[in-house]
Tab-separated table of C-alpha atoms in Angstrom:
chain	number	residue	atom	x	y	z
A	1	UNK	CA	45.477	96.171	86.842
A	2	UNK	CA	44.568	99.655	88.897
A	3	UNK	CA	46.887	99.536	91.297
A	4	UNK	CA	45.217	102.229	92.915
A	5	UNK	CA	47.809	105.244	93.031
A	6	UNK	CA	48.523	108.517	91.025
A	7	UNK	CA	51.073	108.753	88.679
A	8	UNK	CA	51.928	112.583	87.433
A	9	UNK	CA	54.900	113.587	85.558
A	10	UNK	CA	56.840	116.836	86.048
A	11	UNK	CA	59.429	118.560	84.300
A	12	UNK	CA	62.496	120.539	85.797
A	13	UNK	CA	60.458	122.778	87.600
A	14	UNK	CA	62.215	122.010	91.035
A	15	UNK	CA	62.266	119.453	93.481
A	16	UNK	CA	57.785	119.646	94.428
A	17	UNK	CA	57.978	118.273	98.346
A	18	UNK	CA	61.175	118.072	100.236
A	19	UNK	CA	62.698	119.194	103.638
A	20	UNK	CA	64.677	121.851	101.694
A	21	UNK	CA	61.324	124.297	102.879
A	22	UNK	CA	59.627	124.957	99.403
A	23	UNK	CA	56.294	123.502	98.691
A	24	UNK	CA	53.753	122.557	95.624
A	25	UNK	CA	51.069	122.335	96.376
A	26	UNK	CA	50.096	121.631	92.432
A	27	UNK	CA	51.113	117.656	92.969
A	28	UNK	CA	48.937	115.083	95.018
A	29	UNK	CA	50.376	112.418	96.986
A	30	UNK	CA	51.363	109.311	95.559
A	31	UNK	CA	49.238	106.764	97.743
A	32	UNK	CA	48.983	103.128	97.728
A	33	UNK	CA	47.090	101.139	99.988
A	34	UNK	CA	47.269	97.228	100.350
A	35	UNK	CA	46.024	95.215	97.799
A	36	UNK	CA	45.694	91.911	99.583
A	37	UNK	CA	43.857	91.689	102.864
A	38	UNK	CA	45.051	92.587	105.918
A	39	UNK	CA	44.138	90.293	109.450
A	40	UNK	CA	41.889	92.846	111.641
A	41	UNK	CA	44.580	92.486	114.448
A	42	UNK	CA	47.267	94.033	112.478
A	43	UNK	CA	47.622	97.509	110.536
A	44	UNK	CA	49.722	97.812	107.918
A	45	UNK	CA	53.081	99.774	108.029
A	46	UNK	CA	53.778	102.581	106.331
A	47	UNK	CA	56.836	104.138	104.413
A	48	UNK	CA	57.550	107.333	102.431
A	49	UNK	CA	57.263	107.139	98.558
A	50	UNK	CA	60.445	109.200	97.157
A	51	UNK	CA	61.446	109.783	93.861
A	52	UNK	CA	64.969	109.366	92.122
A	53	UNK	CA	64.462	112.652	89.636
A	54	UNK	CA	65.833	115.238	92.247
A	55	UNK	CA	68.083	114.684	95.241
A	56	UNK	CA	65.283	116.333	97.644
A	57	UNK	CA	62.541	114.544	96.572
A	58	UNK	CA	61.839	112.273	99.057
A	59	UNK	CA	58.126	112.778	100.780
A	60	UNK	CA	55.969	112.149	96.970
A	61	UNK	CA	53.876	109.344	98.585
A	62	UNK	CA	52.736	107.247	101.365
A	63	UNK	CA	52.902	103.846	100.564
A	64	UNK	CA	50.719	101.249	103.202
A	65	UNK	CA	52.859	97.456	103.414
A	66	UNK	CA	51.715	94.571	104.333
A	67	UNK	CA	52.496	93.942	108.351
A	68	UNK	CA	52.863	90.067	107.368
A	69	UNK	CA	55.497	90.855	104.780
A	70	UNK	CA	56.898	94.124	106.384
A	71	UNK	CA	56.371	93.461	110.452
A	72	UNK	CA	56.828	89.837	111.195
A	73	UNK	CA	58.707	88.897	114.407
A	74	UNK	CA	62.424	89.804	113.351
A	75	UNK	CA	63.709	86.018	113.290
A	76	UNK	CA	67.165	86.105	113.413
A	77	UNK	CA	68.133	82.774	113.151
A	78	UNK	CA	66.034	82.316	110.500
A	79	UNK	CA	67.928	84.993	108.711
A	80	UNK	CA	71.452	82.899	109.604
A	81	UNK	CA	69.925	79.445	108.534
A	82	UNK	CA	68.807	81.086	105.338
A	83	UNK	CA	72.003	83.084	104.728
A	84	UNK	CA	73.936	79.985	105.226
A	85	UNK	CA	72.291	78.118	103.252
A	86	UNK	CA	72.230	80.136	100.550
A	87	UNK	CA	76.271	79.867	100.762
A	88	UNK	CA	76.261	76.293	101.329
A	89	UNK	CA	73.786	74.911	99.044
A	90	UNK	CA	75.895	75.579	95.737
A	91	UNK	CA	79.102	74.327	97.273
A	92	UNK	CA	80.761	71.462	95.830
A	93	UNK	CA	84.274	71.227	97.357
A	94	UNK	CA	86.932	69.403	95.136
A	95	UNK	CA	89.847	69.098	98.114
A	96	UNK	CA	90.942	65.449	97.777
A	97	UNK	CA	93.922	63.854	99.364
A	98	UNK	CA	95.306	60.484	98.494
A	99	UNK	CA	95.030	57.813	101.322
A	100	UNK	CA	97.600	54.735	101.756
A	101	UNK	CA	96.178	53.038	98.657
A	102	UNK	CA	96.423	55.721	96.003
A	103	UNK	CA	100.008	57.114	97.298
A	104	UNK	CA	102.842	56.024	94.872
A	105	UNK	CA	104.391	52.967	95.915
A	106	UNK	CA	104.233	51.442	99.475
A	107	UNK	CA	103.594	47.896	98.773
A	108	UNK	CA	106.644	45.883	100.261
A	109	UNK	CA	107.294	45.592	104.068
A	110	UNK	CA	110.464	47.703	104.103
A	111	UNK	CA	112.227	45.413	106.789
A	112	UNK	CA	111.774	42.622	108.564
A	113	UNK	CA	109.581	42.596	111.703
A	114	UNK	CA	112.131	41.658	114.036
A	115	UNK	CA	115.603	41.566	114.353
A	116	UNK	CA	116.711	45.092	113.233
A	117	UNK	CA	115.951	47.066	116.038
A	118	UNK	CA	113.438	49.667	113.586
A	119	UNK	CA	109.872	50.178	114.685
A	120	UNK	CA	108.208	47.255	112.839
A	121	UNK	CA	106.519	48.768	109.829
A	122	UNK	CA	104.198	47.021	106.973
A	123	UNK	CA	104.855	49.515	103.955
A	124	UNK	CA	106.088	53.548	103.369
A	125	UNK	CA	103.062	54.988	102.440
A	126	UNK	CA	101.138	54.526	105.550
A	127	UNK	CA	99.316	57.930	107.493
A	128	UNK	CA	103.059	57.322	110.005
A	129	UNK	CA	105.527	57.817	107.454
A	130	UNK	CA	106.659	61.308	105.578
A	131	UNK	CA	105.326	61.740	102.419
A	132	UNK	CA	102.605	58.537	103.768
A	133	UNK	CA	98.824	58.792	102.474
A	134	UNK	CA	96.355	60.427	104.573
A	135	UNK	CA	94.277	58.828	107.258
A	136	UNK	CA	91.069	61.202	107.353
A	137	UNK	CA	91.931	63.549	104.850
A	138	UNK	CA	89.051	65.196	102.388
A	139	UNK	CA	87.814	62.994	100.233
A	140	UNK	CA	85.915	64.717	97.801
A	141	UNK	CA	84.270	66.064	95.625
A	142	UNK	CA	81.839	66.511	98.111
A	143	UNK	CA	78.459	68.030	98.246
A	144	UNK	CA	77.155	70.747	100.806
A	145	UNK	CA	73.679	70.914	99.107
A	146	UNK	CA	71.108	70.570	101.053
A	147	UNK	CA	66.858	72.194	100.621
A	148	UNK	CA	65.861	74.512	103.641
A	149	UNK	CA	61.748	73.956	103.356
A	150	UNK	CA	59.905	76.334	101.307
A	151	UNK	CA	58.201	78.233	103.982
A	152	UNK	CA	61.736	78.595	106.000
A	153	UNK	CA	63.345	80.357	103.241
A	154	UNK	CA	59.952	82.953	102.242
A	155	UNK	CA	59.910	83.350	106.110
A	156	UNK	CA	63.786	84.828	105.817
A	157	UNK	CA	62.706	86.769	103.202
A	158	UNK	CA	59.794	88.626	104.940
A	159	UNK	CA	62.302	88.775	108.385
A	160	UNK	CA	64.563	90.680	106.178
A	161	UNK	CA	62.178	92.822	104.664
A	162	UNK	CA	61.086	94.008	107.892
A	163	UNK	CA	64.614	94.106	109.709
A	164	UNK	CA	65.458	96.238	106.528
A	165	UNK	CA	62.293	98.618	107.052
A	166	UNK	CA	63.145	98.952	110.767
A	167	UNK	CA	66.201	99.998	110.802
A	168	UNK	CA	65.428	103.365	108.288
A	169	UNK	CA	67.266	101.132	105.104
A	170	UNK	CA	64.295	100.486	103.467
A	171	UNK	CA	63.231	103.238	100.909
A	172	UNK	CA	59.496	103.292	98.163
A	173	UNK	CA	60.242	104.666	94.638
A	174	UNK	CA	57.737	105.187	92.757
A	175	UNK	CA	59.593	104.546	89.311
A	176	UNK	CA	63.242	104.578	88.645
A	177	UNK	CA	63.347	106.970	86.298
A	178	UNK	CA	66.602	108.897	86.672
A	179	UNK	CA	66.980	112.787	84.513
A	180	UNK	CA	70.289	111.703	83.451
A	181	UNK	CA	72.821	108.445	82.655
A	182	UNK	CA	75.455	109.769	85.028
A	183	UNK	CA	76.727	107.489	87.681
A	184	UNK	CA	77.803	110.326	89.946
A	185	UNK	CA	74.523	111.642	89.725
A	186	UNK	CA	73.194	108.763	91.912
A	187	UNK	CA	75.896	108.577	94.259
A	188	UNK	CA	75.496	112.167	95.181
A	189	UNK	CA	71.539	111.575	95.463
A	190	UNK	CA	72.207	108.167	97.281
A	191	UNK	CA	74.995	110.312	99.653
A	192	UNK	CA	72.616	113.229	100.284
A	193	UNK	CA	69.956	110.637	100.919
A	194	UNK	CA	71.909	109.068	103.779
A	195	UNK	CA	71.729	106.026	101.737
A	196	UNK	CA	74.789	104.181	103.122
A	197	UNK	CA	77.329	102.258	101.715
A	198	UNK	CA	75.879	99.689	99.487
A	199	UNK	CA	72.309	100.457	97.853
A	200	UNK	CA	70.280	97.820	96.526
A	201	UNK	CA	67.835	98.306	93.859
A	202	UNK	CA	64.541	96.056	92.724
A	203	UNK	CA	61.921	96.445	90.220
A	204	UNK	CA	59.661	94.471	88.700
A	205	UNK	CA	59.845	95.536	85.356
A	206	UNK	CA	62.558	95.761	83.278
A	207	UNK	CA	65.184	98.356	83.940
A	208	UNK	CA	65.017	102.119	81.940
A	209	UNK	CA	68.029	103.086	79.972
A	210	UNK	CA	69.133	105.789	82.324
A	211	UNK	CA	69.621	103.833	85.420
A	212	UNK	CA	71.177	100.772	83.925
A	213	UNK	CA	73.947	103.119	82.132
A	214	UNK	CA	74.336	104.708	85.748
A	215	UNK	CA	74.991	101.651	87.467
A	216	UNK	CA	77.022	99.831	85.042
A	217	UNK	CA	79.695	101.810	86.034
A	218	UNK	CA	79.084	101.517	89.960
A	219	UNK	CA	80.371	98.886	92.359
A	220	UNK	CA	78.394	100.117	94.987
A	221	UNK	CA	74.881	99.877	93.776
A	222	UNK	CA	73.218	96.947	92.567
A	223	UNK	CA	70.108	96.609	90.333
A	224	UNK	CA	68.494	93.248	90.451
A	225	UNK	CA	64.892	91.876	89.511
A	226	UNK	CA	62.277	91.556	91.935
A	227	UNK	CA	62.847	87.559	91.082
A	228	UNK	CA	66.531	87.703	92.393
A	229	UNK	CA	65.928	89.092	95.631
A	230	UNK	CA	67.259	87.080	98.412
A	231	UNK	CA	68.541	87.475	102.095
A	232	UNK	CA	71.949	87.165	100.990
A	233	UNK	CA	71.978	90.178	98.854
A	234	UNK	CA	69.516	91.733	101.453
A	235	UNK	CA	71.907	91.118	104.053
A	236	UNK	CA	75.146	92.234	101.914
A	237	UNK	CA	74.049	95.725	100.844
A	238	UNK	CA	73.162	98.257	103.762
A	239	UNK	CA	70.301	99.995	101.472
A	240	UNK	CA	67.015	98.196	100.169
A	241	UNK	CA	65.077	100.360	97.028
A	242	UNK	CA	62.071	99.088	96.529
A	243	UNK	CA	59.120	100.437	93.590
A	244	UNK	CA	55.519	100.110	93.847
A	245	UNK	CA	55.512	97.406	91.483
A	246	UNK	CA	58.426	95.179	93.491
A	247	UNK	CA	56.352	95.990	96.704
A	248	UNK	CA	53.036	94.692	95.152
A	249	UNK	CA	54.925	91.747	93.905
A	250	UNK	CA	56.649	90.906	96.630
A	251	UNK	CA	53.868	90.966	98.756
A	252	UNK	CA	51.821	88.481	96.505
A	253	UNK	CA	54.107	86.267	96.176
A	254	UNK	CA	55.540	86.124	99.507
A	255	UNK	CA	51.666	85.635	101.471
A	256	UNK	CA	50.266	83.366	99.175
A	257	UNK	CA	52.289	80.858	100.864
A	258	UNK	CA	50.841	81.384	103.525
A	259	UNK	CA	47.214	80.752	102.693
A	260	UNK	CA	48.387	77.611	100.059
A	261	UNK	CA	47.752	73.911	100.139
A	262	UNK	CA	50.778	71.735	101.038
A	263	UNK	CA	52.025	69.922	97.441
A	264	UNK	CA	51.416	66.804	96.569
A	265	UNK	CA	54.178	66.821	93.940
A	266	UNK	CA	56.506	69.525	93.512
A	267	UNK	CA	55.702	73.292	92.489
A	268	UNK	CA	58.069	73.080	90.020
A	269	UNK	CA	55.555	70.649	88.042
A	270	UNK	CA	52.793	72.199	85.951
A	271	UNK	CA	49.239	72.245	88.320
A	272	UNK	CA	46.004	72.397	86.820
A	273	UNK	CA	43.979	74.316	89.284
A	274	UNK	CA	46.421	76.973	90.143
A	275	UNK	CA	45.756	80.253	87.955
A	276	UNK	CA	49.365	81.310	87.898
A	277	UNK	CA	52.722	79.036	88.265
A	278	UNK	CA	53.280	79.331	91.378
A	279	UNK	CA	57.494	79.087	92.369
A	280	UNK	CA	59.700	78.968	95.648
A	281	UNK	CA	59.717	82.224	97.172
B	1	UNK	CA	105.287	95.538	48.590
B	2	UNK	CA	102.899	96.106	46.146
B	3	UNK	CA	101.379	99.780	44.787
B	4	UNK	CA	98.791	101.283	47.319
B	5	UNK	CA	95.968	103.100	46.229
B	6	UNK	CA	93.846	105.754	48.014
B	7	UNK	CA	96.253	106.566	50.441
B	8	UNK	CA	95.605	110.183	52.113
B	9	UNK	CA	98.923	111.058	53.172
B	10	UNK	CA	101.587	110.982	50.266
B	11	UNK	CA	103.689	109.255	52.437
B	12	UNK	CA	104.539	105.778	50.887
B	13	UNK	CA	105.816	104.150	54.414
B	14	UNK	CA	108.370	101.758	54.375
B	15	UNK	CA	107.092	98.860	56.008
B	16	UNK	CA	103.910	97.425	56.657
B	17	UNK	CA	104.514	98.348	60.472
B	18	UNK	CA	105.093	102.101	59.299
B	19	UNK	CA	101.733	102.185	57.952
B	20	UNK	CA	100.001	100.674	60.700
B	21	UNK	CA	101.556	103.141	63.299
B	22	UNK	CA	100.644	106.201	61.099
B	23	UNK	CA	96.859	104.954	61.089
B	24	UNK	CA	97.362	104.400	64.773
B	25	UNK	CA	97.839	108.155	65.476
B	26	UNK	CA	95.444	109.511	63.082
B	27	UNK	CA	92.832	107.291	64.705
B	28	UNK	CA	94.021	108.558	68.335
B	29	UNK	CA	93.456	112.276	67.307
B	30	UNK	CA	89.899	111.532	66.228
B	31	UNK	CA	89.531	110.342	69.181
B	32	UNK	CA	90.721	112.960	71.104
B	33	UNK	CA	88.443	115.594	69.185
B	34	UNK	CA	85.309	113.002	69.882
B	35	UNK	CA	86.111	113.296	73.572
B	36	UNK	CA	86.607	116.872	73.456
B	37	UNK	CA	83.399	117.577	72.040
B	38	UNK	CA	81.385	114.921	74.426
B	39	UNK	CA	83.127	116.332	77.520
B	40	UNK	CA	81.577	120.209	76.425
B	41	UNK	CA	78.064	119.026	76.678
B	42	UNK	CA	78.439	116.795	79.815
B	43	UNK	CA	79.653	120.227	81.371
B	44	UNK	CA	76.688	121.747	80.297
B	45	UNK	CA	74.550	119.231	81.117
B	46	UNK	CA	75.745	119.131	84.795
B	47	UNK	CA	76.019	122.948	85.530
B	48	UNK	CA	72.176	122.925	85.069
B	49	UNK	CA	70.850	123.274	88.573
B	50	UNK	CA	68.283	120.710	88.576
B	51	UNK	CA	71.177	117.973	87.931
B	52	UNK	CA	73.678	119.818	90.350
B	53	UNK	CA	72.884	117.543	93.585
B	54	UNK	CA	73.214	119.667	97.455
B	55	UNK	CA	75.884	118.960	99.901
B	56	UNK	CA	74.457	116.388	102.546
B	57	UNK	CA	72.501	118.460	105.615
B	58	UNK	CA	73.317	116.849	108.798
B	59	UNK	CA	70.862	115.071	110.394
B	60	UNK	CA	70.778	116.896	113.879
B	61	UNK	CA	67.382	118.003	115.074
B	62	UNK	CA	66.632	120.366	117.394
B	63	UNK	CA	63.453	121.419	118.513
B	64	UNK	CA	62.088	124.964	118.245
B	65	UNK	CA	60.750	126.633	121.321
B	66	UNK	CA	57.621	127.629	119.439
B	67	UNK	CA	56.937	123.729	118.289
B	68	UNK	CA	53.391	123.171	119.825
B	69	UNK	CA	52.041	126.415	118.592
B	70	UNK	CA	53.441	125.505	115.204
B	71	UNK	CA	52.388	122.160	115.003
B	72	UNK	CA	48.620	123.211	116.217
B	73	UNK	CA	48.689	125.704	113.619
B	74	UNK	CA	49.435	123.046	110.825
B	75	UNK	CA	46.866	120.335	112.205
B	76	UNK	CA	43.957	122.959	112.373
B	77	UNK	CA	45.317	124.085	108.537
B	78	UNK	CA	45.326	120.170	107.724
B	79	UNK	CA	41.806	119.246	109.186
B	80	UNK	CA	40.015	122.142	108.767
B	81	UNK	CA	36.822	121.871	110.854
B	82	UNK	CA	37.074	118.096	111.714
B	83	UNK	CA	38.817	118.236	114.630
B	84	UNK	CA	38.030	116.939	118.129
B	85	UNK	CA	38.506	118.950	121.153
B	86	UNK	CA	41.931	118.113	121.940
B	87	UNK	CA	43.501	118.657	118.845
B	88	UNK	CA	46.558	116.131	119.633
B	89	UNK	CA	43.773	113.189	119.532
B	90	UNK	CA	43.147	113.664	115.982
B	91	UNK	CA	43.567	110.574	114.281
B	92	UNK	CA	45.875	110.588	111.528
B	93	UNK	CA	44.163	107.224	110.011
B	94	UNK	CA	43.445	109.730	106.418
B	95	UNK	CA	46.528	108.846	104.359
B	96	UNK	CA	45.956	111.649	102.366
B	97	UNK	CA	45.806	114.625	105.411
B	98	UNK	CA	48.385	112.250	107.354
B	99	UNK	CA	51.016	112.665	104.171
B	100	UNK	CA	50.126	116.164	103.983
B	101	UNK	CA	50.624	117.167	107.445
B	102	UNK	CA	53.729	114.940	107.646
B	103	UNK	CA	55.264	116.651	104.492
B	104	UNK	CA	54.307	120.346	105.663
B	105	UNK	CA	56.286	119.609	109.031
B	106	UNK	CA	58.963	117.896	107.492
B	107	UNK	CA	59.222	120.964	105.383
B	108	UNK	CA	59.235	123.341	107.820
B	109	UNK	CA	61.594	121.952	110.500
B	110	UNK	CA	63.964	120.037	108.465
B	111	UNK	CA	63.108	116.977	109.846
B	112	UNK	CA	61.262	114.206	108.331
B	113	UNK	CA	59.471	110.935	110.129
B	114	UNK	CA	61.511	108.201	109.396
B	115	UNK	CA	59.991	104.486	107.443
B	116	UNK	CA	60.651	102.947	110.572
B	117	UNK	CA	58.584	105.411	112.660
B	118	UNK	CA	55.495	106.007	110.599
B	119	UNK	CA	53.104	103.550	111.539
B	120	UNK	CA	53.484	104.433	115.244
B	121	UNK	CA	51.867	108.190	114.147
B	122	UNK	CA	48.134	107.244	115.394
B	123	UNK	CA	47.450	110.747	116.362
B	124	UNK	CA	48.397	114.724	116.210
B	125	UNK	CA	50.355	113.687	119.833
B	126	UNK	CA	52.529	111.128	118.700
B	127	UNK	CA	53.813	113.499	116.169
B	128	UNK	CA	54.377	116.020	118.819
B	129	UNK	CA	56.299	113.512	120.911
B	130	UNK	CA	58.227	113.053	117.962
B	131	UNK	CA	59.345	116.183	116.754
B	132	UNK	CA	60.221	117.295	120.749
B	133	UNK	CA	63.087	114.694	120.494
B	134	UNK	CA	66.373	115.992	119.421
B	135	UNK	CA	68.515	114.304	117.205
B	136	UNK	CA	72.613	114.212	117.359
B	137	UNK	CA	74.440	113.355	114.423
B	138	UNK	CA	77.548	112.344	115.080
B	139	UNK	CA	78.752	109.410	117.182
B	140	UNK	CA	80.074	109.460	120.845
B	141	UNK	CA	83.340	109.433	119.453
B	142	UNK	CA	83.014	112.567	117.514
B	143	UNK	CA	81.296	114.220	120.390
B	144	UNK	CA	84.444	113.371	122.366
B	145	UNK	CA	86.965	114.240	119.882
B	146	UNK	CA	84.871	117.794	119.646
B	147	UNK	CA	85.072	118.202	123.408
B	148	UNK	CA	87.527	119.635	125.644
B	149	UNK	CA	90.402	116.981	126.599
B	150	UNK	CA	93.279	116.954	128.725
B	151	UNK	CA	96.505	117.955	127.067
B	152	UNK	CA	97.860	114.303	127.393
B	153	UNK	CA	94.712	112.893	125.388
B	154	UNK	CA	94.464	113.370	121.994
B	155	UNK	CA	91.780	111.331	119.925
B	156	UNK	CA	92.562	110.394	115.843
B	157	UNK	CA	89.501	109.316	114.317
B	158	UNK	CA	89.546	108.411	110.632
B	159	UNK	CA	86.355	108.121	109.018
């Protein structure tokens, strides 16, 4: 598919746009416009397509996002009921206690009821006693899990999108192809870059050689596929790198819900009339 | 133990142990010549100047005195002849001439439009409202700690 920008490849002649002052004017923008059409109320949002071959290259491209993926109403309790969920869903917790019944003994009344001036008491192992059962005590294992509808969940997904792009900690690549395997190499660029802390990084595509080395030793940046991306990690790492490809993709697959049919039977079964399989956002 | 053959060294060890520690070391100095000779090119490789990254700028803005002038001067380079009268009402809806303009005055003042900021540049005046906003880097408590205090305050700040 065209996806409608310029791709040129450079060698080391020097970082070709940046604020460092020196311009060439040899290279044309990087553009990419929405694929997928926009309502007439709404313009789409822009960001700046950088590059990961030179520290300073950050102004290659202007890449157009979809304002229904990228500048939805910034729904913060969707983003909670989606982050908690995602920590809930998974949990199974195994605390178990042992009530009256199961505790070791306890059967016999250990004195008489009256006469010998004791509280009257019907066995040792009951919730009173030291080393008694518990009354109310976990009982498990025992299941959090618990399905947050479909829509609620893309919906967090597209709030944290945009929260990410509006607070400056969403960045366009237009591939990540690095000049070198070093790991320092993209701390310094993600340190000049006023990246932050954590950096988060999602393609579509699988993963060149250079960057995957780099990160493997790194704690602080993350590479995951464009599948994997959820509000969790969104919300975890203080950096979101996006490329073109992850941007198109995301954007597909996060507004088709919004123009689908409800299911009859789950998404997860094979439909006839659907072109592609379509899955959960 | 029995005869050994093909050993290297002349050196019939004693035990079993003996041998394995001698093969130990020999392995370590090959090792330590294979580092030696990866570490040389790694130096190379990063005192090339293309892979040698800048110190971080600051991201303090100020704006110049001569900042409408200059910015006129880049639309009317930008546009060329389709300009209206006012030349801060030119629509910056081209995302070719928007990018370019927006690079060339990123380029020149040091200061770029941030994601967050770009859709809201309609026009030529928006991006003169912009750029007349200065920009402090550090936070209120490193203005403090840079300011003059009383002799009985003193401010630690650990970053």
């Amino acid at each position: 598919p065209s996806w409608g920008h310029q791709r040129l490849s450079w060698g080391h002649q020097g970082p070709p746009l940046g604020t460092s002052g020196t311009l060439s004017p040899a290279l044309s923008p990087v553009l990419r416009r929405c694929h997928l059409p926009v309502s007439p109320a709404l313009s789409p949002v822009q960001a700046w397509v950088e590059s990961l071959r030179h520290p300073e290259d950050t102004l290659r491209g202007l890449a157009e996002l979809h304002p229904d993926v990228f500048a939805v109403t910034p729904r913060l309790d969707v983003l909670h009921a989606v982050a908690t969920w995602q920590r809930n869903y998974k949990r199974i917790s195994h605390a178990r206690v042992r009530t009256r019944a199961e505790v070791r003994g306890g059967g016999r009344k250990p004195w008489g009821q009256k006469g010998s001036g004791r509280a009257r008491h019907g066995s040792i192992r009951s919730p009173l006693w030291r080393g008694g059962g518990i009354a109310h005590g976990p009982r498990g294992p025992t299941s959090y899990f618990y399905m947050l509808p479909m829509r609620v969940r893309v919906l967090g997904l597209k709030v944290a999108l945009t929260v990410k792009l509006m607070q400056d900690e969403l960045h366009v690549v237009d591939t990540l192809e690095m000049p070198s395997s070093d790991p320092r190499y993209l701390q310094d660029l993600a340190r000049f870059r006023h990246w932050g802390r954590s950096v988060l990084i999602v393609d579509v595509n699988e993963f060149p050689e250079n960057i995957s080395a780099a990160v493997e030793g790194l704690k602080s940046i993350t590479l995951i596929p464009a599948l994997g991306l959820n509000v969790y990690s969104l919300l975890k790492h203080q950096t979101l790198v996006l490329t073109l490809d992850a941007v198109a993709f995301l954007e597909q697959r996060l507004l088709w819900h919004d123009r689908r049919y409800s299911p009859l039977y789950p998404f997860s079964m094979p439909y006839r009339d659907l072109p592609e399989p379509p899955r959960a956002g | 133990m029995g005869m050994r053959n093909g050993s290297s060294f002349n050196i019939l060890p004693e035990t079993t142990h003996g041998l394995l520690t001698r093969l130990w070391h020999i392995g370590r100095k090959e090792d330590r010549v294979v580092e030696a000779d990866q570490a040389a090119p790694e130096k190379e490789e990063r005192s090339e100047p293309s892979l040698i990254c800048p110190p971080p700028r600051s991201r303090s803005y100020f704006p110049p005195e001569d900042l409408q002038s200059c910015l006129e001067s880049h639309v009317r380079e930008v546009f060329g002849p389709s300009l209206p009268e006012d030349w801060q009402q030119t629509p910056l809806q081209e995302n070719r001439l928007k990018h370019r303009l927006l690079a060339r005055l990123a380029a020149e003042l040091g200061h770029a439009v941030p994601n967050s900021q770009l859709h809201q540049m309609r026009c030529a005046g928006d991006v003169l409202g912009f750029y007349r906003t200065p920009v402090k880097d550090g936070s209120k408590i490193d203005e403090l700690a840079a300011a003059e205090l009383p002799p009985n305050l003193k401010i630690i700040w650990q970053q």
